[in-house]
Amino acid sequence: MDHLLAMRNYFLLGQGDFIRHLMDLLDADLAKPVKNVYIHNITGVLESAIRATNAQFHNPEVLQRLDVRLLDISVIGDTGWDVFTLDYHAGGPIGTVFTPHCMNSYVRLFTALWRAKRMEFILNKISQSRATYLKWQTRIPEVTPVLHQCHITLAQMVHFVQQMEYYMAFEVMECCWADLLLKISSAQD
């Protein structure tokens, strides 16, 4: 069951404090071009994020299996954000449940969720920098309608991304997770 919880917490972004802290720590490294992103640097960041969040209290065997990797789909102009993914070493008996095909599906899900979370991260950073453009508003009153429209657009984008994340998390994944738990509890040896 610990391995299933690991998939939910890490690949499906269920461990929110860990994911947010990981994004904060990786921001500078993943903003670089792919050729300047080094796996040993981001592996160290992963370990720091684990130690600094509630993830540190999870099963040590599960945490040892958690890793990072860079996807091979890089093209010129890609940054680390485009190729970063989590990895889970599903060796041993657990490999019969988490086959390479299954793990590939989790990586694809993680990539989609990670990109949505990154968009929310970027929009929040833009929203936090709002104080800067409020100064413009006092200096140049003519930009007030434009800045107001920009703020409305930003708010709509944040709302859309949060609604999409909510739908994926609670209307899709949580329902499937509840079904899985029900099937596991009713399974007979």
mmCIF file of N, CA and C in Angstrom, residues 18 21-22 44-56:
data_model
loop_
_atom_site.group_PDB
_atom_site.id
_atom_site.type_symbol
_atom_site.label_atom_id
_atom_site.label_comp_id
_atom_site.label_asym_id
_atom_site.label_seq_id
_atom_site.Cartn_x
_atom_site.Cartn_y
_atom_site.Cartn_z
ATOM 1 N N PHE A 18 5.200 19.204 -0.375
ATOM 2 C CA PHE A 18 6.418 18.729 -1.038
ATOM 3 C C PHE A 18 6.506 19.285 -2.460
ATOM 4 N N HIS A 21 7.250 23.067 -2.461
ATOM 5 C CA HIS A 21 8.633 23.338 -2.053
ATOM 6 C C HIS A 21 9.613 22.890 -3.133
ATOM 7 N N LEU A 22 9.335 21.764 -3.761
ATOM 8 C CA LEU A 22 10.182 21.283 -4.853
ATOM 9 C C LEU A 22 10.195 22.301 -5.991
ATOM 10 N N GLY A 44 19.874 16.449 -5.834
ATOM 11 C CA GLY A 44 20.123 17.065 -4.528
ATOM 12 C C GLY A 44 18.960 17.933 -4.081
ATOM 13 N N VAL A 45 18.345 18.626 -5.018
ATOM 14 C CA VAL A 45 17.182 19.456 -4.701
ATOM 15 C C VAL A 45 16.009 18.583 -4.264
ATOM 16 N N LEU A 46 15.821 17.448 -4.937
ATOM 17 C CA LEU A 46 14.764 16.515 -4.543
ATOM 18 C C LEU A 46 14.962 16.071 -3.098
ATOM 19 N N GLU A 47 16.184 15.709 -2.752
ATOM 20 C CA GLU A 47 16.474 15.270 -1.387
ATOM 21 C C GLU A 47 16.233 16.395 -0.383
ATOM 22 N N SER A 48 16.581 17.617 -0.739
ATOM 23 C CA SER A 48 16.336 18.768 0.140
ATOM 24 C C SER A 48 14.836 18.988 0.340
ATOM 25 N N ALA A 49 14.067 18.855 -0.732
ATOM 26 C CA ALA A 49 12.614 19.027 -0.633
ATOM 27 C C ALA A 49 11.992 17.950 0.249
ATOM 28 N N ILE A 50 12.506 16.748 0.169
ATOM 29 C CA ILE A 50 11.994 15.663 1.021
ATOM 30 C C ILE A 50 12.290 15.988 2.479
ATOM 31 N N ARG A 51 13.525 16.383 2.785
ATOM 32 C CA ARG A 51 13.919 16.657 4.167
ATOM 33 C C ARG A 51 13.194 17.862 4.765
ATOM 34 N N ALA A 52 12.773 18.804 3.934
ATOM 35 C CA ALA A 52 12.167 20.039 4.434
ATOM 36 C C ALA A 52 10.642 19.988 4.534
ATOM 37 N N THR A 53 10.026 18.899 4.100
ATOM 38 C CA THR A 53 8.565 18.818 4.100
ATOM 39 C C THR A 53 8.100 17.573 4.852
ATOM 40 N N ASN A 54 6.802 17.388 4.903
ATOM 41 C CA ASN A 54 6.239 16.211 5.566
ATOM 42 C C ASN A 54 6.584 14.914 4.858
ATOM 43 N N ALA A 55 7.117 14.998 3.660
ATOM 44 C CA ALA A 55 7.532 13.791 2.940
ATOM 45 C C ALA A 55 8.603 13.030 3.721
ATOM 46 N N GLN A 56 9.364 13.725 4.544
ATOM 47 C CA GLN A 56 10.423 13.080 5.320
ATOM 48 C C GLN A 56 9.884 12.001 6.262
#
